[in-house]
CSV table of C-alpha atoms and ligand atoms in Angstrom, one decimal:
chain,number,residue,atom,x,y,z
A,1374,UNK,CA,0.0,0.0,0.0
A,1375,UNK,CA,1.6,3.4,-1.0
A,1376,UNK,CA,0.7,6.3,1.8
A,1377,UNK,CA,2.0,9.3,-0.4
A,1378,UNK,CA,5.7,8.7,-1.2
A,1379,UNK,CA,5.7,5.9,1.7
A,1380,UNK,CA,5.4,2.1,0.6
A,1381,UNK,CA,3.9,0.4,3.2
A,1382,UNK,CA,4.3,-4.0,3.0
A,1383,UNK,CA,7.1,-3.9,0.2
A,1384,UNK,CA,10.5,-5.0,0.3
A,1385,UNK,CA,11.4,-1.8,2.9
A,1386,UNK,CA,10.7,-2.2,6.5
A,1387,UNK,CA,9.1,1.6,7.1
A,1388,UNK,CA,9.7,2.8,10.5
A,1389,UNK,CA,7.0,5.2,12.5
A,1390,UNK,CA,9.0,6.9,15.5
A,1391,UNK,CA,7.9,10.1,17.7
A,1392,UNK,CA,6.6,10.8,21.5
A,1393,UNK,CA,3.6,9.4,22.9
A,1394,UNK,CA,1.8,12.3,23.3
A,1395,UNK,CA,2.1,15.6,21.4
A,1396,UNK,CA,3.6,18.2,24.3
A,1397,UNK,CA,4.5,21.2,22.7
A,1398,UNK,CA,5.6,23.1,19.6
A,1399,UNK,CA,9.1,22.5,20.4
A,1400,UNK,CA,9.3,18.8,21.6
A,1401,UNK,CA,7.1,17.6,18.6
A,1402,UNK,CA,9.8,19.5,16.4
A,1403,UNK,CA,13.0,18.0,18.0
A,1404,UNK,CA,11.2,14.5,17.5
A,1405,UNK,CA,10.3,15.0,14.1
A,1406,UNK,CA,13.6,16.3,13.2
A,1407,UNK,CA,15.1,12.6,15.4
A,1408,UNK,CA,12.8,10.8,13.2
A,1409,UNK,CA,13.8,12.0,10.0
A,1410,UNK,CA,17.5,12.0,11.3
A,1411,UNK,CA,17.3,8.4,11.9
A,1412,UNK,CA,15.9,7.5,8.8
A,1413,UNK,CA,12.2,7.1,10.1
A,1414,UNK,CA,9.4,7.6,7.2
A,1415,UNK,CA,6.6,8.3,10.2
A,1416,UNK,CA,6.3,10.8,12.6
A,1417,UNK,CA,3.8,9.0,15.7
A,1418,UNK,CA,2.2,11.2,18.6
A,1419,UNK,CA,-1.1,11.6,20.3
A,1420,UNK,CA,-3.1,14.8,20.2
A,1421,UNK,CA,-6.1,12.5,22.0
A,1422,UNK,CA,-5.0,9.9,24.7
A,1423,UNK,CA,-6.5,7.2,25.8
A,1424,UNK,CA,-5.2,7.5,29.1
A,1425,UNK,CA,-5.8,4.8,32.0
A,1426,UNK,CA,-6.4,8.0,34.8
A,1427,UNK,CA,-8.8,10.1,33.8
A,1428,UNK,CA,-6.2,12.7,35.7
A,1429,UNK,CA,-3.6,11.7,33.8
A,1430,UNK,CA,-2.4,14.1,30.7
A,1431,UNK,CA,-5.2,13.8,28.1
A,1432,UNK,CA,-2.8,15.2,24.6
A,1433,UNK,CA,-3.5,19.2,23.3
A,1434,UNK,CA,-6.1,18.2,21.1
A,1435,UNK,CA,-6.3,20.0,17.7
A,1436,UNK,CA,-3.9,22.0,18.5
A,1437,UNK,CA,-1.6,19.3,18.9
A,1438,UNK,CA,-2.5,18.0,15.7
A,1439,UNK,CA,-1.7,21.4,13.8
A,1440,UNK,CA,1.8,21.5,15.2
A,1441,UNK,CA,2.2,18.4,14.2
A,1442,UNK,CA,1.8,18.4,11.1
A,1443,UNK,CA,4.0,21.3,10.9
A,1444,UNK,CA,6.8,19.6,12.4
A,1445,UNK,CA,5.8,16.6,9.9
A,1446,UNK,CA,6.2,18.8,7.1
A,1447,UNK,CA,9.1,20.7,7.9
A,1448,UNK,CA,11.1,17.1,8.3
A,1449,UNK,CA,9.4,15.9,5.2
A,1450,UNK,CA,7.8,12.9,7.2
A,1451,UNK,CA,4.0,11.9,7.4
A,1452,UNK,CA,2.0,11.7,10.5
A,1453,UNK,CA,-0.2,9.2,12.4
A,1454,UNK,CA,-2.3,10.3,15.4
A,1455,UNK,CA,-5.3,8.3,17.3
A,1456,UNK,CA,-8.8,9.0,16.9
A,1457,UNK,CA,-10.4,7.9,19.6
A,1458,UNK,CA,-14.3,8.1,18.9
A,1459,UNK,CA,-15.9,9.2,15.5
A,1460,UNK,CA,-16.9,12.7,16.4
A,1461,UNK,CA,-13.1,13.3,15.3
A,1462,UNK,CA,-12.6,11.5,12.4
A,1463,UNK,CA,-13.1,14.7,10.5
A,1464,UNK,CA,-10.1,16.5,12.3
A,1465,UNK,CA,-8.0,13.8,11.9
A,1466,UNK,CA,-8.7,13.5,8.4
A,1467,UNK,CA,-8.1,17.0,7.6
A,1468,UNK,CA,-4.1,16.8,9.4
A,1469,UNK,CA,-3.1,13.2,9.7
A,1470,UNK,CA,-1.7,11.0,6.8
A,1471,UNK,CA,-2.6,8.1,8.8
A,1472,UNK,CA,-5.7,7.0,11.7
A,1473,UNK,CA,-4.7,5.6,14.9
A,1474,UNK,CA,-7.0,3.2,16.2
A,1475,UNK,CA,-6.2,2.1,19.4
A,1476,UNK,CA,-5.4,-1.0,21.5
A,1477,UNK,CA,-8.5,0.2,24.1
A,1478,UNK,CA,-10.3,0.7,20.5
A,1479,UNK,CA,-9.6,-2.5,18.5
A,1480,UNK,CA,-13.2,-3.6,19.1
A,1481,UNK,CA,-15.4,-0.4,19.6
A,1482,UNK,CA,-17.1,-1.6,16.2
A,1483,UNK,CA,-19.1,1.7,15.6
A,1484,UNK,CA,-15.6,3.5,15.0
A,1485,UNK,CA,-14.4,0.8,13.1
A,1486,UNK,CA,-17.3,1.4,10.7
A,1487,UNK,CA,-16.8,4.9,11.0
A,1488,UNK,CA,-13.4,4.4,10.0
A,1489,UNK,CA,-14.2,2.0,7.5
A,1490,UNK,CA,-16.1,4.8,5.7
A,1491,UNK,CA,-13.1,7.6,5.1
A,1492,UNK,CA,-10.7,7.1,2.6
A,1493,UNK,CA,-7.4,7.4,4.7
A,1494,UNK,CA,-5.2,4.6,5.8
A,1495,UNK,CA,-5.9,2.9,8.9
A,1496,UNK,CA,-3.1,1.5,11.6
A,1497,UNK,CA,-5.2,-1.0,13.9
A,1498,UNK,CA,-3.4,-1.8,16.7
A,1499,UNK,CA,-4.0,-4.9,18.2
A,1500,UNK,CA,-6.3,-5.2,21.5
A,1501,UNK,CA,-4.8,-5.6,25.1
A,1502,UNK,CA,-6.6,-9.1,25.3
A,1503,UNK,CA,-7.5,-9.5,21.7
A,1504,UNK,CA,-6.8,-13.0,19.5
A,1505,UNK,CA,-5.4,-13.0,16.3
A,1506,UNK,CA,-8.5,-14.0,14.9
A,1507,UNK,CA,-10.2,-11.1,16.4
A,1508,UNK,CA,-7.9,-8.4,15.0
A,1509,UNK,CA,-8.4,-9.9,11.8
A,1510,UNK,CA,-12.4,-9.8,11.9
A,1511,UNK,CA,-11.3,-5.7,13.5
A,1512,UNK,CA,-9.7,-5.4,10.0
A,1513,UNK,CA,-12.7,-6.9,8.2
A,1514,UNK,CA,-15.1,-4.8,9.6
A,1515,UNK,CA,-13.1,-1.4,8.4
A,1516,UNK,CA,-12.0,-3.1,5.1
A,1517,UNK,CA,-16.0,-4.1,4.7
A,1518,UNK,CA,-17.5,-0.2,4.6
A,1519,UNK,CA,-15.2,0.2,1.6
A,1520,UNK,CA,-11.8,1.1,3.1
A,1521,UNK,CA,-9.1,-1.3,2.3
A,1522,UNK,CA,-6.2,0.1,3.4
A,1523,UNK,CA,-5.3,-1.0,6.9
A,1524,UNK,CA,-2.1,-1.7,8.5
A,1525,UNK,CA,-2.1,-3.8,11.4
A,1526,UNK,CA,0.0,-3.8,14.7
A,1527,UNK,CA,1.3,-6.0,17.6
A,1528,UNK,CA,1.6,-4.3,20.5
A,1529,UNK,CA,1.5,-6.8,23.1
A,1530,UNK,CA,-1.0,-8.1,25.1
A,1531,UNK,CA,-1.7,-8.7,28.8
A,1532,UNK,CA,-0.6,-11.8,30.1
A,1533,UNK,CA,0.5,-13.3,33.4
A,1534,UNK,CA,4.2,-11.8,33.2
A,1535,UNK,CA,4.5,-8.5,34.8
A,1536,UNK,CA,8.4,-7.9,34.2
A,1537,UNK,CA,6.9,-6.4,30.8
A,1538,UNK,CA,4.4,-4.1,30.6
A,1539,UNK,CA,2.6,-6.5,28.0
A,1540,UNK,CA,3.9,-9.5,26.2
A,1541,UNK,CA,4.9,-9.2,22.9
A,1542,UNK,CA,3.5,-12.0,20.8
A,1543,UNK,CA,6.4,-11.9,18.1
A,1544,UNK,CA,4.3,-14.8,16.8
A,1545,UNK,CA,1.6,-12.5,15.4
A,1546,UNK,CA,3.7,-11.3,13.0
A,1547,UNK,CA,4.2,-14.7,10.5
A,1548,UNK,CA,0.9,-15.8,11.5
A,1549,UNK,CA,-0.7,-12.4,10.2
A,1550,UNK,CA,1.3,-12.9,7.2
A,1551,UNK,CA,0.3,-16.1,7.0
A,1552,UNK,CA,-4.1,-15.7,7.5
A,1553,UNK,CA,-3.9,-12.1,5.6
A,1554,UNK,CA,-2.8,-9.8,2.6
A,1555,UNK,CA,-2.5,-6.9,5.2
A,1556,UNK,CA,0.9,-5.1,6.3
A,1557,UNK,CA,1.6,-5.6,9.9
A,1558,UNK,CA,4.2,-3.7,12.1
A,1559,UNK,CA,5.4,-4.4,15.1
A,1560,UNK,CA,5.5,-2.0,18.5
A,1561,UNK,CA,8.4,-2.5,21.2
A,1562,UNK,CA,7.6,0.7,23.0
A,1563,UNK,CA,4.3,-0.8,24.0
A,1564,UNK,CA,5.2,-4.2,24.0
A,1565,UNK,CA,7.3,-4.1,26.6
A,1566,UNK,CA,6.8,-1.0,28.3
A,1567,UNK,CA,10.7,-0.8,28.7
A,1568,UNK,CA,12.9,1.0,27.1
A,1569,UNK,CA,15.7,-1.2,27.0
A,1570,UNK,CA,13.6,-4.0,25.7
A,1571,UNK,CA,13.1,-1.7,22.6
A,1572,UNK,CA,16.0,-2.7,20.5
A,1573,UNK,CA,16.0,-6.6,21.4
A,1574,UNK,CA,11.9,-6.5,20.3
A,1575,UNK,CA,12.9,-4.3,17.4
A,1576,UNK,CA,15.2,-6.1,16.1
A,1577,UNK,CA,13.3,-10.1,16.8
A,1578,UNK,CA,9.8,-7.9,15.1
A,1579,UNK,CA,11.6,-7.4,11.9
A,1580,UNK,CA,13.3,-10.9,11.4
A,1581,UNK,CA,10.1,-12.5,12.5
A,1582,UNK,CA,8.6,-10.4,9.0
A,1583,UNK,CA,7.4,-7.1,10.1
A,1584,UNK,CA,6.8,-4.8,7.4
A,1585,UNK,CA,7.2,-1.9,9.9
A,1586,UNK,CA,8.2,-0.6,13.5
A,1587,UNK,CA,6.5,1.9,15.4
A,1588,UNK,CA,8.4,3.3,18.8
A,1589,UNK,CA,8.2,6.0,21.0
A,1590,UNK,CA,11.2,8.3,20.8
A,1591,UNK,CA,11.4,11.7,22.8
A,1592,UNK,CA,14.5,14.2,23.2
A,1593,UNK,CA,13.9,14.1,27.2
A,1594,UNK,CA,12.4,10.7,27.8
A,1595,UNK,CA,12.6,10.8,31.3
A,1596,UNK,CA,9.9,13.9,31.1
A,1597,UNK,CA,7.5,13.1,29.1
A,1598,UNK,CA,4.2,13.6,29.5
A,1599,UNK,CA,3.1,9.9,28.7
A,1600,UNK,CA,5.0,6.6,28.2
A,1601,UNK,CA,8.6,7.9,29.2
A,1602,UNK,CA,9.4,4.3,30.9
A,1603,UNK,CA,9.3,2.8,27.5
A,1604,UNK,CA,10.5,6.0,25.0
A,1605,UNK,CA,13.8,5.6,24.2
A,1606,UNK,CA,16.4,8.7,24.1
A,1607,UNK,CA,17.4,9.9,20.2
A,1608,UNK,CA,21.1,8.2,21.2
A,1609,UNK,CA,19.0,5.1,21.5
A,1610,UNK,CA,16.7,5.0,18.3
A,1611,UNK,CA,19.4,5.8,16.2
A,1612,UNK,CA,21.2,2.8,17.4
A,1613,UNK,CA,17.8,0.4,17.2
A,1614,UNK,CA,17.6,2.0,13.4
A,1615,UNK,CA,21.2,1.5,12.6
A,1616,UNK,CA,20.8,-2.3,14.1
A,1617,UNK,CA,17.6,-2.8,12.8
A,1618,UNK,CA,19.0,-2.4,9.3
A,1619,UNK,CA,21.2,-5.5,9.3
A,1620,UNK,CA,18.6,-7.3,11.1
A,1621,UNK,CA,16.2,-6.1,7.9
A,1622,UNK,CA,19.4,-7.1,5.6
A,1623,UNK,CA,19.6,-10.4,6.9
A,1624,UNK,CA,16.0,-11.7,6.2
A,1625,UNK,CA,15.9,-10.2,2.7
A,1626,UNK,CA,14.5,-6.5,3.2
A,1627,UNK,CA,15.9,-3.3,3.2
A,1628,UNK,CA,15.4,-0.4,6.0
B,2648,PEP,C1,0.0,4.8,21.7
B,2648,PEP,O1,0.4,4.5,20.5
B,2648,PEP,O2,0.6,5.8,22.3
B,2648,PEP,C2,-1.0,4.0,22.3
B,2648,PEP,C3,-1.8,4.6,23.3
B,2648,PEP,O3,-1.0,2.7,21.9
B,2648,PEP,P1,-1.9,1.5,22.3
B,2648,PEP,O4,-3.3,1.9,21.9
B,2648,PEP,O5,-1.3,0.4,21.6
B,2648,PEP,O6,-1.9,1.4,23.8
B,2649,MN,MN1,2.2,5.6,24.3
């Protein structure tokens, strides 16, 4: 699938990489300007966040998409940003490249339909205690209002173990590729929930076949607004890209 210059589920593993959360105009900058340093495609972030604590920082909202897009632009990278319930499909439509649905979202099945019915690409993460199967018949019910074009994600889910944040089920991956057509990319930053689990996950997502990686990068990890347990400093991703490459090299693919 081809998301403006951006080939996503060909030979090159495309990389998504940016903060959790939108925070301000000059942290989304300094990541976009990381992500395009290290060779990302992507620039990730949340405007809207789905945040466990209601008290918790909920994202700036449009004007978080606005600045990112601006940072996006000026780093020649596209964007991808959550939508969280229908009522903002249209904003995201009019400054993302790429929808966000959510692991809390994977099976709220009025906004797949919803999304089903714009014609932007869709990255579906996989639910916190969703099957395989399941995110598969998630992908079906966007692909079946008329919109095809839906990238898939492993993110982990919750298991027993608790020295990860989730487990990441590398497995997904070649069984995806196996049941579907659909690109699927892999997400360390979530996966584990630890940063230095990010480059080991990274690096096992893309020889296990991922067409992509999305992580959480941020220039001050250790205060961000969201997620700063598992964002990994700039020093860090552009050591996961530069290792990820061979990794990518190794089974056939380029990044
Ligand atoms: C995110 O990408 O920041 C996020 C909230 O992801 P997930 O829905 O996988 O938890
Ligand atoms: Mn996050």
């Amino acid at each position: 699938m081809k998301i403006g210059h951006v080939e996503i589920g060909g030979n090159k593993v495309v990389t998504m990489a940016g903060p959790c959360s939108v925070e301000s105009p000059e942290q989304i900058e300094q990541c976009a300007e990381i992500a395009a340093k290290g060779g990302a495609q992507v620039l990730r972030g949340g405007a809207f966040k789905p945040r466990s604590s209601p008290y918790s920082f909920q994202g700036l909202g449009e004007e978080g998409l606005k600045l990112m897009r601006a940072a996006a632009d000026r780093n020649g990278l596209l964007m991808v940003s959550e939508v969280m319930d229908s009522t903002q499909i249209p904003l995201l439509c009019e400054y993302s490249d790429i929808l966000q649905l959510g692991a809390r979202n994977m099976q709220n099945f009025n906004l797949l339909r919803a999304v089903g019915q714009v014609r932007k690409p869709v990255l579906l993460k996989r639910g916190i205690a969703a099957t395989i199967e399941e995110l598969l018949l998630a992908a079906e019910y966007v692909m079946s209002g008329g919109n095809y074009e839906v990238i898939l994600c492993e993110r982990g889910i919750r298991t027993f173990e608790t020295y990860t944040r989730n487990t990441m089920d590398i497995a997904a991956i070649p069984v995806v590729k196996k049941l579907s057509h659909l690109p699927i990319i892999g997400d360390p930053s979530h996966g584990t929930g630890r940063r230095d689990m990010v480059l080991p996950m990274a690096r096992a997502a893309v020889a296990a076949g991922a067409d992509g990686l999305i992580v959480e990068v941020h220039p001050d990890p250790d205060h961000a607004m969201s997620d700063g347990a598992q964002t990994i400093t700039p020093e860090q991703f552009y050591e996961m890209m530069h290792k990820v490459r061979a990794v990518a090299n190794a089974v056939g693919r380029i990044a």
